[in-house]
Tab-separated table of C-alpha atoms in Angstrom:
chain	number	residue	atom	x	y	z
A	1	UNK	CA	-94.767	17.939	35.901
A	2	UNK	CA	-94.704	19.734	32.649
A	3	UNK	CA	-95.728	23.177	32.635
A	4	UNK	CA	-97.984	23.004	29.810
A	5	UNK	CA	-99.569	19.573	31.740
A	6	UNK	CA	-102.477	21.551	33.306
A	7	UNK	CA	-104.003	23.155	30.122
A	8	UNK	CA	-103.935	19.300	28.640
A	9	UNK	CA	-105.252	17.791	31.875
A	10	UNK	CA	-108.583	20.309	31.570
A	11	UNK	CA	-109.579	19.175	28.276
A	12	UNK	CA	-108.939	15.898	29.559
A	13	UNK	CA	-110.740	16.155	32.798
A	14	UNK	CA	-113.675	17.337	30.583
A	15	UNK	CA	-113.708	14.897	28.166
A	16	UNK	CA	-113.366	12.004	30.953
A	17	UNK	CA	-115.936	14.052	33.074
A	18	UNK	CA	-118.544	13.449	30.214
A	19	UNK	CA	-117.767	9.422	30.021
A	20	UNK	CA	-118.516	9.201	33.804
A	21	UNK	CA	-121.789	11.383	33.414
A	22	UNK	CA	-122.799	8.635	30.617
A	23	UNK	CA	-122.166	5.951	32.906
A	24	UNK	CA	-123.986	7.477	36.027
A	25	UNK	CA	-126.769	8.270	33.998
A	26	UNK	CA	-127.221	4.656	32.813
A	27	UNK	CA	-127.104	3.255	36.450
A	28	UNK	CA	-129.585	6.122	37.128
A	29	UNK	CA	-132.374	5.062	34.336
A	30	UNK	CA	-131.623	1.637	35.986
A	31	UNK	CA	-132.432	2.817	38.990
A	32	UNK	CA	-135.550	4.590	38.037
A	33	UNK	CA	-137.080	1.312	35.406
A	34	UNK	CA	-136.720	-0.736	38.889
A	35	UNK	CA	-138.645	2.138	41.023
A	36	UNK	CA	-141.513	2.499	38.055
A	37	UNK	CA	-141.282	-1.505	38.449
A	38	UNK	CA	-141.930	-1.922	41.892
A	39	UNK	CA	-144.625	0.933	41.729
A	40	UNK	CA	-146.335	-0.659	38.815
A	41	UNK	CA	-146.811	2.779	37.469
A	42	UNK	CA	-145.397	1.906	33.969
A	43	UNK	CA	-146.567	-1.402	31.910
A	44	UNK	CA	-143.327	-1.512	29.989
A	45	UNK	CA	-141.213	-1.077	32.648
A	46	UNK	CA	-143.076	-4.176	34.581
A	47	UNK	CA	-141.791	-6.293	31.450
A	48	UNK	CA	-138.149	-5.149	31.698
A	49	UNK	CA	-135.602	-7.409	33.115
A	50	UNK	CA	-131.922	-6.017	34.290
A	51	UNK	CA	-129.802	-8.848	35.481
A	52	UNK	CA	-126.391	-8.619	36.253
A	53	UNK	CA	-124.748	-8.260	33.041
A	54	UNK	CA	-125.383	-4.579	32.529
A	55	UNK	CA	-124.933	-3.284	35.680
A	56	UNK	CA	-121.432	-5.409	36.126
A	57	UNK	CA	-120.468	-3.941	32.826
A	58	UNK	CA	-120.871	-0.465	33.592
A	59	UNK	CA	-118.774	-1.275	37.169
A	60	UNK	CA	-116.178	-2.292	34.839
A	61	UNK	CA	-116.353	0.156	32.662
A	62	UNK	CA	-116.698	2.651	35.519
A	63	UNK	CA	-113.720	1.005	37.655
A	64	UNK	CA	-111.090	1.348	34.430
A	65	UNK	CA	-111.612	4.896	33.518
A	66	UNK	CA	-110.303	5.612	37.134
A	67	UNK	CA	-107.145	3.301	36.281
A	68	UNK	CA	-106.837	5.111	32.516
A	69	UNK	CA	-106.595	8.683	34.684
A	70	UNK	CA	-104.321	7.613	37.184
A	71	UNK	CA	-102.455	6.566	34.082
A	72	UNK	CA	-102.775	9.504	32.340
A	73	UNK	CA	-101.671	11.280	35.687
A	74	UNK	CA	-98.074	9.200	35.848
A	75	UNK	CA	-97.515	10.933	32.403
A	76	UNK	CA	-97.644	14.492	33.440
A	77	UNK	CA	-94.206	14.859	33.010
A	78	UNK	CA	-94.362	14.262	29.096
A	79	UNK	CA	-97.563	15.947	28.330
A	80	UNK	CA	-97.739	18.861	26.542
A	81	UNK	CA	-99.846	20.980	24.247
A	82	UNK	CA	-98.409	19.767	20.704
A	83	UNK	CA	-100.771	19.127	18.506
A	84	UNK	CA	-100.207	15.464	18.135
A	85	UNK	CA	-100.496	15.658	21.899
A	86	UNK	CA	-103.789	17.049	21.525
A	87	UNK	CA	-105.319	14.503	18.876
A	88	UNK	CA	-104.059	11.581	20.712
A	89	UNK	CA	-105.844	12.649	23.699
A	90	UNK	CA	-109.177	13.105	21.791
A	91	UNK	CA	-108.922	10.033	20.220
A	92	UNK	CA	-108.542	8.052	23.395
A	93	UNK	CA	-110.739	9.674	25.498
A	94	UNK	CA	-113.461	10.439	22.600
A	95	UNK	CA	-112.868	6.565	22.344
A	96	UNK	CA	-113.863	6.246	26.355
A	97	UNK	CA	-116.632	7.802	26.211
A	98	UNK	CA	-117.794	6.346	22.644
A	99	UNK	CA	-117.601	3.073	25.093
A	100	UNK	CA	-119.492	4.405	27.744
A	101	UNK	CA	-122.585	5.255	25.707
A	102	UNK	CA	-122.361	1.915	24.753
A	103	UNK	CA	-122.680	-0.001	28.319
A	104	UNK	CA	-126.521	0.921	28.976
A	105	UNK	CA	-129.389	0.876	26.434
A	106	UNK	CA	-130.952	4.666	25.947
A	107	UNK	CA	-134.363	3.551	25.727
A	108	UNK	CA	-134.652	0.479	28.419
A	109	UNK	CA	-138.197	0.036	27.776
A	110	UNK	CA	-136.878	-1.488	24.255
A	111	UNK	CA	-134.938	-3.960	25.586
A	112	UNK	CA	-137.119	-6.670	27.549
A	113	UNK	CA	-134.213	-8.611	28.872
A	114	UNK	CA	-131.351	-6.361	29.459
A	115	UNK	CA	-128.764	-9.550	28.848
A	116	UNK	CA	-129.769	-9.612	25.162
A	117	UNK	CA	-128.661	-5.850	24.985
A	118	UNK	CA	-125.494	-6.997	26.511
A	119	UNK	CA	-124.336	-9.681	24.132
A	120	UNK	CA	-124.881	-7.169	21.876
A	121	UNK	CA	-122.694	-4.396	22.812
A	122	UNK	CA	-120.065	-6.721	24.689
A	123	UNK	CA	-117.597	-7.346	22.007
A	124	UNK	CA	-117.680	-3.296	21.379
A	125	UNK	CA	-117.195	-2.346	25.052
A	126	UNK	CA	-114.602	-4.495	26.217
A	127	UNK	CA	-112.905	-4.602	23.009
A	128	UNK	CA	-112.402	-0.708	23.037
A	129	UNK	CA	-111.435	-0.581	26.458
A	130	UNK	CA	-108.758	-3.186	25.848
A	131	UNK	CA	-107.713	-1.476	22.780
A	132	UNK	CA	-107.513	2.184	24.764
A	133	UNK	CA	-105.862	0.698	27.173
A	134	UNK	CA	-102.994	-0.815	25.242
A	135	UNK	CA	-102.898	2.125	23.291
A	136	UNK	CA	-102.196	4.373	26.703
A	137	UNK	CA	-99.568	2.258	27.878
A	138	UNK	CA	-97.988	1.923	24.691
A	139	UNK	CA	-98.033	6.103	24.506
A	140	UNK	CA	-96.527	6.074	27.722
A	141	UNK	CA	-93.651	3.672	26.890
A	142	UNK	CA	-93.111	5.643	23.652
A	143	UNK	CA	-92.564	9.287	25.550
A	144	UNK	CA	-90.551	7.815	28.856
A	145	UNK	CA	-93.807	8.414	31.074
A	146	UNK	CA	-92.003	5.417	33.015
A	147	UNK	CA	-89.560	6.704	36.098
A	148	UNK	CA	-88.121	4.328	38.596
A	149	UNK	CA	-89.276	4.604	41.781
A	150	UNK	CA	-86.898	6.841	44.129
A	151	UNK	CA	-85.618	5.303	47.600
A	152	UNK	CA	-88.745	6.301	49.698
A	153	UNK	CA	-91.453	4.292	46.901
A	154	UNK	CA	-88.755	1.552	46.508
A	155	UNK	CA	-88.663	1.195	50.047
A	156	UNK	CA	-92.585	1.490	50.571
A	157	UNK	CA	-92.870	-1.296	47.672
A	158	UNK	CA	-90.285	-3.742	49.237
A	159	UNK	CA	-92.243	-3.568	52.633
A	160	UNK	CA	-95.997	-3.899	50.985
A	161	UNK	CA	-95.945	-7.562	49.536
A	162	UNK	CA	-99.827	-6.973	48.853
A	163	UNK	CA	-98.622	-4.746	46.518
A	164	UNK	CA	-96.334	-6.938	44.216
A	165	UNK	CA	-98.910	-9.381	44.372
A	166	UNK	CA	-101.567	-7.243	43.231
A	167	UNK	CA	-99.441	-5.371	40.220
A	168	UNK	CA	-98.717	-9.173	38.897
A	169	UNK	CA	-102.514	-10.016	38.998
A	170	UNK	CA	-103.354	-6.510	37.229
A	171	UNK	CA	-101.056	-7.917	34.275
A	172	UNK	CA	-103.664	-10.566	34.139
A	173	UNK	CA	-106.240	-7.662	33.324
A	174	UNK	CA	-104.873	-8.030	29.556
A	175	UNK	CA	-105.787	-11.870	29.205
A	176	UNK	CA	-109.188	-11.585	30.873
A	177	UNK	CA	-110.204	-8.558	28.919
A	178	UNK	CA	-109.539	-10.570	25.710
A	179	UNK	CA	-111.566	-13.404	27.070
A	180	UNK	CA	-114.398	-11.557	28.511
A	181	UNK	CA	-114.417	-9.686	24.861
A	182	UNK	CA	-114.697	-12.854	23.174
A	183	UNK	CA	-116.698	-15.443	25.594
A	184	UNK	CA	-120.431	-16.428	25.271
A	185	UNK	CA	-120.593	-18.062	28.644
A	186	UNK	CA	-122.810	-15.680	31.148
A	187	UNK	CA	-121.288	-16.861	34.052
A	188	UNK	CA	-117.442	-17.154	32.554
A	189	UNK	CA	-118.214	-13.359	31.902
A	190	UNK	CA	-119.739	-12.562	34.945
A	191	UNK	CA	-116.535	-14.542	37.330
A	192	UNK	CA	-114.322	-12.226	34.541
A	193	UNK	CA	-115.401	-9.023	35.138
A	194	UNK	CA	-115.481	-10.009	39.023
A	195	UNK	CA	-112.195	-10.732	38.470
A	196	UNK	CA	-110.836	-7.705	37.024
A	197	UNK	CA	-112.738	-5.085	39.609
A	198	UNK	CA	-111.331	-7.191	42.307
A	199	UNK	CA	-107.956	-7.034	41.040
A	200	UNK	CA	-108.307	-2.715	40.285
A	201	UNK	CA	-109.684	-2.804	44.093
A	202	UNK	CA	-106.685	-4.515	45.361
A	203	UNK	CA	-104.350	-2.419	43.560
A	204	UNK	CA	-105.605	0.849	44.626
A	205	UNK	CA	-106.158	-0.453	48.313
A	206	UNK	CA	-101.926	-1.757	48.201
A	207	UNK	CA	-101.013	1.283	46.426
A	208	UNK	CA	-102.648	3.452	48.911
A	209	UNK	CA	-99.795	3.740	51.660
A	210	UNK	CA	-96.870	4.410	48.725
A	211	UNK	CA	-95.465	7.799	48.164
A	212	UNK	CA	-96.523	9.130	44.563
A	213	UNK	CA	-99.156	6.364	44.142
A	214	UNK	CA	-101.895	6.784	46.417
């Protein structure tokens, strides 16, 4: 780890720490419209419908900022408090949670059928989170954040075929978020974000018994 790593990781924690606030907050005015529904207390909310869409989206959304810090973990070693550094990080997490605000509509009420909120905001979500995600893996190629695993991970990855199978499928991630960013097919979009929690599940379950990856 490099020693400046932990005064970097805070103003990363905090910055990532605000994207997941956003996100919880939108599944809690969710949560809320449908109790003011079911009550009847509130006209407008009666009128509002949430699908899956929305919800599934923030998941997603939800789902890859724990991959991007588990990311941003493996490159510890080559963090440090330059200012370049520093501006890179803002710009990719200021980026995250720029997205997040995105994935839920701040007045509900506003938006009768939250599906029509969705193909609006789609193309803006997944599109940024494919772009932050390229750019984090491309910062982490560029500063030699990649290590080879030593003999005990190597050993613990030969003997966990779940594992290989599930890093190969996470490479699919890439295709599917350029699809889901560009398709107008509700269900295509709905099996495609599916897809991609399922695979980020997976991954984290296989990774879970390997030294320096759990």
């Amino acid at each position: 780890m490099h020693p400046q790593f932990d005064y970097i990781f805070e103003l990363f924690t905090l910055l990532i720490g605000l994207a997941v606030a956003e996100m919880l907050m939108g599944f809690s005015r969710i949560l809320k419209l449908r109790a003011r529904r079911k009550a009847g207390v509130d006209p407008t909310a009666i009128n509002v419908r949430v699908g899956w869409l929305v919800p599934l989206l923030g998941l997603l959304v939800l789902a890859d900022l724990g991959t991007f810090w588990s990311i941003v973990w493996t490159m510890r070693g080559v963090l440090d408090m330059r200012t370049a550094m520093i501006f890179g990080v803002l710009v990719l997490i200021g980026g995250y949670y720029l997205v997040a605000t995105l994935v839920f509509p701040d007045e509900p009420e506003l938006w009768p059928d939250f599906d029509a909120y969705f193909w609006q905001q789609k193309r803006w979500v997944v599109g940024g989170m494919f772009l932050i995600n390229v750019a984090t893996s491309a910062a982490g190629l560029a500063l030699g954040a990649a290590v080879s695993p030593d003999e005990a991970q190597a050993a613990a990855i030969a003997a966990n075929p779940l594992f290989l199978a599930s890093t190969l499928m996470i490479f699919l991630n890439y295709p599917a978020f350029i699809w889901l960013t560009f398709s107008m097919g509700k269900r295509v979009c709905i099996a495609l974000m599916l897809f991609i929690l399922a695979t980020q599940v997976l991954y984290a379950v296989s990774a879970w018994s390997i030294p320096g990856l759990a």
